[in-house]
mmCIF file of C-alpha atoms in Angstrom:
data_model
loop_
_atom_site.group_PDB
_atom_site.id
_atom_site.type_symbol
_atom_site.label_atom_id
_atom_site.label_comp_id
_atom_site.label_asym_id
_atom_site.label_seq_id
_atom_site.Cartn_x
_atom_site.Cartn_y
_atom_site.Cartn_z
ATOM 1 C CA UNK A 1 9.431 18.592 83.778
ATOM 2 C CA UNK A 2 9.550 17.088 80.265
ATOM 3 C CA UNK A 3 8.651 19.774 77.751
ATOM 4 C CA UNK A 4 7.940 17.309 75.057
ATOM 5 C CA UNK A 5 11.572 17.660 73.626
ATOM 6 C CA UNK A 6 13.685 14.573 74.189
ATOM 7 C CA UNK A 7 16.729 16.816 74.827
ATOM 8 C CA UNK A 8 14.855 18.242 77.805
ATOM 9 C CA UNK A 9 13.786 14.960 79.275
ATOM 10 C CA UNK A 10 15.200 13.391 82.517
ATOM 11 C CA UNK A 11 17.513 10.479 81.938
ATOM 12 C CA UNK A 12 16.826 7.593 84.386
ATOM 13 C CA UNK A 13 20.328 6.277 83.938
ATOM 14 C CA UNK A 14 21.822 9.452 85.543
ATOM 15 C CA UNK A 15 19.080 10.016 88.195
ATOM 16 C CA UNK A 16 21.579 9.551 91.017
ATOM 17 C CA UNK A 17 24.705 10.961 89.270
ATOM 18 C CA UNK A 18 25.367 13.236 92.376
ATOM 19 C CA UNK A 19 25.982 10.055 94.367
ATOM 20 C CA UNK A 20 28.544 8.659 91.950
ATOM 21 C CA UNK A 21 32.378 8.706 92.098
ATOM 22 C CA UNK A 22 34.398 10.284 89.326
ATOM 23 C CA UNK A 23 35.104 6.934 87.809
ATOM 24 C CA UNK A 24 31.414 6.024 87.853
ATOM 25 C CA UNK A 25 30.505 9.342 86.113
ATOM 26 C CA UNK A 26 32.966 8.812 83.445
ATOM 27 C CA UNK A 27 31.630 5.315 82.908
ATOM 28 C CA UNK A 28 28.049 6.533 82.875
ATOM 29 C CA UNK A 29 28.820 9.406 80.419
ATOM 30 C CA UNK A 30 30.795 7.252 78.147
ATOM 31 C CA UNK A 31 27.922 4.736 77.911
ATOM 32 C CA UNK A 32 25.484 7.506 77.060
ATOM 33 C CA UNK A 33 27.896 9.067 74.530
ATOM 34 C CA UNK A 34 28.156 5.698 72.714
ATOM 35 C CA UNK A 35 24.518 6.229 71.586
ATOM 36 C CA UNK A 36 25.533 9.406 69.639
ATOM 37 C CA UNK A 37 27.155 7.758 66.613
ATOM 38 C CA UNK A 38 24.124 5.498 66.103
ATOM 39 C CA UNK A 39 21.843 8.492 66.210
ATOM 40 C CA UNK A 40 23.920 10.306 63.611
ATOM 41 C CA UNK A 41 24.018 7.156 61.618
ATOM 42 C CA UNK A 42 20.271 7.074 61.295
ATOM 43 C CA UNK A 43 20.570 10.392 59.513
ATOM 44 C CA UNK A 44 23.030 9.299 56.830
ATOM 45 C CA UNK A 45 20.773 9.893 53.914
ATOM 46 C CA UNK A 46 19.842 13.460 54.932
ATOM 47 C CA UNK A 47 23.533 14.306 55.658
ATOM 48 C CA UNK A 48 24.583 12.952 52.308
ATOM 49 C CA UNK A 49 21.932 15.028 50.580
ATOM 50 C CA UNK A 50 23.064 18.126 52.425
ATOM 51 C CA UNK A 51 26.616 17.511 51.277
ATOM 52 C CA UNK A 52 25.693 17.202 47.728
ATOM 53 C CA UNK A 53 23.892 20.497 47.851
ATOM 54 C CA UNK A 54 26.668 22.303 49.745
ATOM 55 C CA UNK A 55 29.332 21.070 47.350
ATOM 56 C CA UNK A 56 27.172 21.980 44.389
ATOM 57 C CA UNK A 57 26.590 25.557 45.765
ATOM 58 C CA UNK A 58 30.284 26.062 46.634
ATOM 59 C CA UNK A 59 31.360 24.845 43.152
ATOM 60 C CA UNK A 60 29.179 27.418 41.538
ATOM 61 C CA UNK A 61 30.630 30.209 43.697
ATOM 62 C CA UNK A 62 28.112 30.261 46.587
ATOM 63 C CA UNK A 63 28.823 30.219 50.317
ATOM 64 C CA UNK A 64 28.093 27.940 53.199
ATOM 65 C CA UNK A 65 26.600 29.971 56.063
ATOM 66 C CA UNK A 66 26.040 28.664 59.628
ATOM 67 C CA UNK A 67 23.412 30.284 61.718
ATOM 68 C CA UNK A 68 23.060 29.609 65.315
ATOM 69 C CA UNK A 69 23.007 31.035 68.947
ATOM 70 C CA UNK A 70 24.465 29.818 72.221
ATOM 71 C CA UNK A 71 26.172 26.389 72.056
ATOM 72 C CA UNK A 72 24.821 25.785 68.580
ATOM 73 C CA UNK A 73 26.418 28.971 67.432
ATOM 74 C CA UNK A 74 29.835 28.083 69.088
ATOM 75 C CA UNK A 75 29.799 24.761 67.383
ATOM 76 C CA UNK A 76 29.167 26.427 63.940
ATOM 77 C CA UNK A 77 32.069 28.887 64.631
ATOM 78 C CA UNK A 78 34.337 25.956 65.523
ATOM 79 C CA UNK A 79 33.437 24.031 62.354
ATOM 80 C CA UNK A 80 33.748 27.142 60.131
ATOM 81 C CA UNK A 81 37.227 28.043 61.423
ATOM 82 C CA UNK A 82 38.940 24.653 61.794
ATOM 83 C CA UNK A 83 39.902 24.147 58.178
ATOM 84 C CA UNK A 84 41.602 27.657 57.788
ATOM 85 C CA UNK A 85 44.498 26.147 55.719
ATOM 86 C CA UNK A 86 42.221 24.667 53.115
ATOM 87 C CA UNK A 87 41.967 27.017 50.155
ATOM 88 C CA UNK A 88 38.475 28.296 49.168
ATOM 89 C CA UNK A 89 36.617 26.695 46.351
ATOM 90 C CA UNK A 90 37.543 27.882 42.956
ATOM 91 C CA UNK A 91 35.251 29.743 40.681
ATOM 92 C CA UNK A 92 34.546 33.416 41.346
ATOM 93 C CA UNK A 93 36.712 33.331 44.461
ATOM 94 C CA UNK A 94 33.773 33.494 46.905
ATOM 95 C CA UNK A 95 34.055 30.035 48.143
ATOM 96 C CA UNK A 96 33.110 29.485 51.763
ATOM 97 C CA UNK A 97 33.280 32.916 53.098
ATOM 98 C CA UNK A 98 34.629 32.282 56.513
ATOM 99 C CA UNK A 99 35.099 35.823 57.420
ATOM 100 C CA UNK A 100 31.403 36.501 57.084
ATOM 101 C CA UNK A 101 30.555 33.032 58.461
ATOM 102 C CA UNK A 102 32.460 33.824 61.751
ATOM 103 C CA UNK A 103 30.629 36.963 62.383
ATOM 104 C CA UNK A 104 27.266 35.547 61.480
ATOM 105 C CA UNK A 105 27.310 32.621 63.936
ATOM 106 C CA UNK A 106 29.079 34.205 66.882
ATOM 107 C CA UNK A 107 27.464 32.700 69.926
ATOM 108 C CA UNK A 108 25.156 35.131 71.644
ATOM 109 C CA UNK A 109 22.384 33.995 73.917
ATOM 110 C CA UNK A 110 20.788 37.514 73.922
ATOM 111 C CA UNK A 111 19.573 37.171 70.307
ATOM 112 C CA UNK A 112 18.102 33.733 70.741
ATOM 113 C CA UNK A 113 14.568 34.831 71.093
ATOM 114 C CA UNK A 114 14.523 37.297 68.269
ATOM 115 C CA UNK A 115 13.749 36.009 64.757
ATOM 116 C CA UNK A 116 14.126 39.477 63.256
ATOM 117 C CA UNK A 117 17.759 39.614 64.254
ATOM 118 C CA UNK A 118 18.341 36.365 62.291
ATOM 119 C CA UNK A 119 16.870 38.055 59.253
ATOM 120 C CA UNK A 120 18.926 41.188 59.790
ATOM 121 C CA UNK A 121 22.161 39.211 60.105
ATOM 122 C CA UNK A 122 21.487 37.314 56.899
ATOM 123 C CA UNK A 123 20.564 40.491 55.073
ATOM 124 C CA UNK A 124 23.741 42.147 56.364
ATOM 125 C CA UNK A 125 25.647 39.243 54.875
ATOM 126 C CA UNK A 126 23.875 39.637 51.535
ATOM 127 C CA UNK A 127 22.554 36.151 51.388
ATOM 128 C CA UNK A 128 21.472 35.033 47.890
ATOM 129 C CA UNK A 129 20.016 32.113 46.051
ATOM 130 C CA UNK A 130 23.540 30.962 45.346
ATOM 131 C CA UNK A 131 24.169 30.236 49.114
ATOM 132 C CA UNK A 132 23.374 27.466 51.506
ATOM 133 C CA UNK A 133 22.318 28.269 55.166
ATOM 134 C CA UNK A 134 22.615 25.731 57.912
ATOM 135 C CA UNK A 135 20.407 26.640 60.781
ATOM 136 C CA UNK A 136 21.748 24.937 63.958
ATOM 137 C CA UNK A 137 19.260 24.650 66.925
ATOM 138 C CA UNK A 138 19.322 21.666 69.200
ATOM 139 C CA UNK A 139 15.866 22.261 70.389
ATOM 140 C CA UNK A 140 14.564 22.978 66.924
ATOM 141 C CA UNK A 141 12.605 25.999 68.142
ATOM 142 C CA UNK A 142 15.111 28.826 68.532
ATOM 143 C CA UNK A 143 13.365 31.921 67.051
ATOM 144 C CA UNK A 144 16.551 33.518 65.866
ATOM 145 C CA UNK A 145 17.494 30.438 63.768
ATOM 146 C CA UNK A 146 13.935 29.837 62.488
ATOM 147 C CA UNK A 147 13.413 33.528 61.541
ATOM 148 C CA UNK A 148 16.770 33.483 59.593
ATOM 149 C CA UNK A 149 16.183 30.156 57.912
ATOM 150 C CA UNK A 150 12.753 31.315 56.714
ATOM 151 C CA UNK A 151 14.237 34.398 55.268
ATOM 152 C CA UNK A 152 17.106 32.366 53.579
ATOM 153 C CA UNK A 153 14.504 30.102 52.024
ATOM 154 C CA UNK A 154 12.489 33.117 50.713
ATOM 155 C CA UNK A 155 15.392 34.456 48.742
ATOM 156 C CA UNK A 156 16.154 31.135 47.245
ATOM 157 C CA UNK A 157 19.078 30.000 49.418
ATOM 158 C CA UNK A 158 18.944 26.425 50.310
ATOM 159 C CA UNK A 159 17.935 26.098 53.917
ATOM 160 C CA UNK A 160 19.201 23.046 56.015
ATOM 161 C CA UNK A 161 18.031 22.563 59.573
ATOM 162 C CA UNK A 162 19.898 20.743 62.174
ATOM 163 C CA UNK A 163 18.184 19.768 65.321
ATOM 164 C CA UNK A 164 18.108 17.057 68.016
ATOM 165 C CA UNK A 165 14.329 16.906 68.466
ATOM 166 C CA UNK A 166 11.862 15.551 66.038
ATOM 167 C CA UNK A 167 8.817 17.331 64.635
ATOM 168 C CA UNK A 168 10.172 20.768 65.464
ATOM 169 C CA UNK A 169 9.321 24.311 64.238
ATOM 170 C CA UNK A 170 12.760 24.516 62.537
ATOM 171 C CA UNK A 171 11.558 21.636 60.137
ATOM 172 C CA UNK A 172 8.858 23.854 58.712
ATOM 173 C CA UNK A 173 11.455 26.578 57.754
ATOM 174 C CA UNK A 174 13.955 24.162 56.175
ATOM 175 C CA UNK A 175 14.291 22.597 52.684
ATOM 176 C CA UNK A 176 16.139 19.687 54.305
ATOM 177 C CA UNK A 177 16.265 18.507 57.927
ATOM 178 C CA UNK A 178 19.036 16.655 59.710
ATOM 179 C CA UNK A 179 17.692 15.306 63.036
ATOM 180 C CA UNK A 180 19.971 12.959 65.125
ATOM 181 C CA UNK A 181 17.768 11.991 68.163
ATOM 182 C CA UNK A 182 20.219 11.383 70.998
ATOM 183 C CA UNK A 183 17.731 11.166 73.864
ATOM 184 C CA UNK A 184 17.790 12.873 77.322
ATOM 185 C CA UNK A 185 21.143 14.240 78.491
ATOM 186 C CA UNK A 186 23.152 12.937 81.332
ATOM 187 C CA UNK A 187 22.469 16.311 83.004
ATOM 188 C CA UNK A 188 18.945 17.259 82.091
ATOM 189 C CA UNK A 189 18.832 20.008 79.407
ATOM 190 C CA UNK A 190 22.590 20.359 79.116
ATOM 191 C CA UNK A 191 22.566 20.079 75.324
ATOM 192 C CA UNK A 192 26.403 20.757 75.048
ATOM 193 C CA UNK A 193 26.753 17.056 75.856
ATOM 194 C CA UNK A 194 25.221 14.290 73.640
ATOM 195 C CA UNK A 195 23.314 16.807 71.381
ATOM 196 C CA UNK A 196 26.445 18.938 71.122
ATOM 197 C CA UNK A 197 28.529 15.904 70.232
ATOM 198 C CA UNK A 198 25.986 14.831 67.580
ATOM 199 C CA UNK A 199 25.859 18.399 66.179
ATOM 200 C CA UNK A 200 29.758 18.503 65.910
ATOM 201 C CA UNK A 201 29.694 15.156 64.122
ATOM 202 C CA UNK A 202 27.193 16.301 61.618
ATOM 203 C CA UNK A 203 29.025 19.608 60.937
ATOM 204 C CA UNK A 204 32.287 17.649 60.588
ATOM 205 C CA UNK A 205 30.607 15.547 57.923
ATOM 206 C CA UNK A 206 29.082 18.398 56.017
ATOM 207 C CA UNK A 207 32.294 20.352 55.604
ATOM 208 C CA UNK A 208 34.581 17.440 55.163
ATOM 209 C CA UNK A 209 32.363 15.690 52.664
ATOM 210 C CA UNK A 210 31.886 18.843 50.692
ATOM 211 C CA UNK A 211 35.620 19.487 50.492
ATOM 212 C CA UNK A 212 36.163 15.870 49.240
ATOM 213 C CA UNK A 213 33.531 16.324 46.616
ATOM 214 C CA UNK A 214 35.199 19.607 45.493
ATOM 215 C CA UNK A 215 38.497 17.729 44.877
ATOM 216 C CA UNK A 216 40.338 19.008 47.927
ATOM 217 C CA UNK A 217 41.901 15.591 48.608
ATOM 218 C CA UNK A 218 43.912 13.052 46.886
ATOM 219 C CA UNK A 219 42.855 9.750 48.170
ATOM 220 C CA UNK A 220 42.540 10.649 51.937
ATOM 221 C CA UNK A 221 45.446 13.114 51.694
ATOM 222 C CA UNK A 222 44.559 16.818 52.154
ATOM 223 C CA UNK A 223 46.314 18.278 49.181
ATOM 224 C CA UNK A 224 44.468 21.560 48.425
ATOM 225 C CA UNK A 225 46.268 23.565 51.060
ATOM 226 C CA UNK A 226 48.683 26.436 51.316
ATOM 227 C CA UNK A 227 51.596 26.099 53.749
ATOM 228 C CA UNK A 228 51.174 29.094 56.076
ATOM 229 C CA UNK A 229 52.881 27.886 59.267
ATOM 230 C CA UNK A 230 55.579 25.507 60.407
ATOM 231 C CA UNK A 231 53.290 22.516 60.771
ATOM 232 C CA UNK A 232 51.721 22.989 57.365
ATOM 233 C CA UNK A 233 55.161 23.451 55.782
ATOM 234 C CA UNK A 234 56.290 20.183 57.152
ATOM 235 C CA UNK A 235 53.078 18.464 56.114
ATOM 236 C CA UNK A 236 53.317 19.860 52.562
ATOM 237 C CA UNK A 237 56.967 18.697 52.311
ATOM 238 C CA UNK A 238 56.107 15.252 53.302
ATOM 239 C CA UNK A 239 53.123 15.036 50.752
ATOM 240 C CA UNK A 240 55.259 16.437 47.952
ATOM 241 C CA UNK A 241 57.958 13.796 48.682
ATOM 242 C CA UNK A 242 55.229 11.118 48.917
ATOM 243 C CA UNK A 243 53.482 12.058 45.664
ATOM 244 C CA UNK A 244 56.423 12.848 43.484
ATOM 245 C CA UNK A 245 59.395 10.997 44.839
ATOM 246 C CA UNK A 246 61.551 14.154 45.123
ATOM 247 C CA UNK A 247 63.805 14.640 48.326
ATOM 248 C CA UNK A 248 63.007 17.118 51.023
ATOM 249 C CA UNK A 249 65.369 19.798 49.641
ATOM 250 C CA UNK A 250 63.827 19.591 46.186
ATOM 251 C CA UNK A 251 60.319 19.624 47.789
ATOM 252 C CA UNK A 252 61.136 22.791 49.716
ATOM 253 C CA UNK A 253 62.491 24.497 46.586
ATOM 254 C CA UNK A 254 59.536 23.655 44.504
ATOM 255 C CA UNK A 255 56.997 24.615 47.124
ATOM 256 C CA UNK A 256 58.713 28.105 47.418
ATOM 257 C CA UNK A 257 58.475 28.428 43.574
ATOM 258 C CA UNK A 258 54.755 27.622 43.856
ATOM 259 C CA UNK A 259 54.022 29.993 46.778
ATOM 260 C CA UNK A 260 53.418 27.055 49.071
ATOM 261 C CA UNK A 261 50.480 25.625 47.025
ATOM 262 C CA UNK A 262 50.631 21.827 47.360
ATOM 263 C CA UNK A 263 48.556 20.879 44.388
ATOM 264 C CA UNK A 264 50.336 23.365 42.182
ATOM 265 C CA UNK A 265 53.669 21.910 43.253
ATOM 266 C CA UNK A 266 52.713 18.339 42.592
ATOM 267 C CA UNK A 267 51.445 19.120 39.188
ATOM 268 C CA UNK A 268 54.528 21.253 38.357
ATOM 269 C CA UNK A 269 56.880 18.516 39.286
ATOM 270 C CA UNK A 270 54.977 15.680 37.584
ATOM 271 C CA UNK A 271 54.387 17.604 34.331
ATOM 272 C CA UNK A 272 57.673 19.492 34.407
ATOM 273 C CA UNK A 273 56.057 22.856 34.033
ATOM 274 C CA UNK A 274 56.211 26.238 35.797
ATOM 275 C CA UNK A 275 53.835 27.126 38.614
ATOM 276 C CA UNK A 276 51.952 29.400 36.378
ATOM 277 C CA UNK A 277 51.387 26.568 33.852
ATOM 278 C CA UNK A 278 50.455 24.107 36.603
ATOM 279 C CA UNK A 279 47.734 26.624 37.887
ATOM 280 C CA UNK A 280 46.433 26.912 34.364
ATOM 281 C CA UNK A 281 46.189 23.124 34.021
ATOM 282 C CA UNK A 282 44.309 22.749 37.272
ATOM 283 C CA UNK A 283 41.961 25.559 36.389
ATOM 284 C CA UNK A 284 41.264 23.923 33.024
ATOM 285 C CA UNK A 285 40.371 20.729 34.802
ATOM 286 C CA UNK A 286 38.253 22.423 37.314
ATOM 287 C CA UNK A 287 36.209 24.134 34.642
ATOM 288 C CA UNK A 288 35.473 20.746 33.027
ATOM 289 C CA UNK A 289 34.125 19.364 36.248
ATOM 290 C CA UNK A 290 32.063 22.269 37.629
ATOM 291 C CA UNK A 291 29.051 21.546 35.652
ATOM 292 C CA UNK A 292 26.411 20.175 38.079
ATOM 293 C CA UNK A 293 25.448 18.394 41.276
ATOM 294 C CA UNK A 294 25.726 15.051 39.677
ATOM 295 C CA UNK A 295 29.458 15.214 39.870
ATOM 296 C CA UNK A 296 30.658 12.520 42.291
ATOM 297 C CA UNK A 297 33.499 12.632 44.718
ATOM 298 C CA UNK A 298 35.536 10.096 42.605
ATOM 299 C CA UNK A 299 34.617 12.136 39.458
ATOM 300 C CA UNK A 300 35.979 15.375 40.747
ATOM 301 C CA UNK A 301 39.097 13.760 42.231
ATOM 302 C CA UNK A 302 39.850 11.839 39.047
ATOM 303 C CA UNK A 303 39.386 14.805 36.832
ATOM 304 C CA UNK A 304 41.797 16.763 39.030
ATOM 305 C CA UNK A 305 44.355 14.137 39.415
ATOM 306 C CA UNK A 306 44.188 11.178 37.095
ATOM 307 C CA UNK A 307 46.152 12.772 34.370
ATOM 308 C CA UNK A 308 48.871 13.833 36.785
ATOM 309 C CA UNK A 309 49.515 10.355 38.211
ATOM 310 C CA UNK A 310 52.799 8.768 37.535
#
């Protein structure tokens, strides 16, 4: 039954899962899930390299594009749409183009076996050498993803492969591979389980790490956001109070003056300038730190914020 792929193997620990109680099933699944973090941890170097590339391309105005079908596509969509309140990277305004990104990785099992459709989707989205394409395929052999990643690489886009099987065909199409090996699933071949969890963990790291390198945080506070709903308004108010020592009424007033932009509000208050002047100051700092991939997380954050600390 084993196809040579570890994700398709039969897990002896769950061979009699159909005889277990609900409590025993939970215990078994939890013990298997505990292996996932270690598998992802073994890929730390590759994940970090991918984050550096993604941040560099976004900083220069490129896009991060996820390519996947089935469960892999769904996980890409989820990761692409979660940080909707984080403002796009500065530069020419392209940033991480989530509108295109959603359409591109809409989960569709029907396209999985067609590499030409992967190419067509990337062409439709006008992929260029400025972009990063992450091809997500748990098996490492999905033709749709492989075809798309090969095309991305051919036009100069940086091609990252994410799979949970080693030595896959996907590796031949990628500039960089991330391969957390989680072993056979509790239910044989059900890769939405351990493999899906590992994939989601890696995607979390890619987007979160890139946003940190781009100066979207102040310490571990998410500051580069626009208050677009009640929850975010409350969060922005708390952060303005925390970072400037103004009261809630003053925070609301200044946020309104700055169109709900948290970074702009903080700089405006600390420097005693208008929203327009605060934006100019932030843009000036951004331009001085957008030079190259060698910029570190601390470098970007310090350049954005050190001069605005109390």
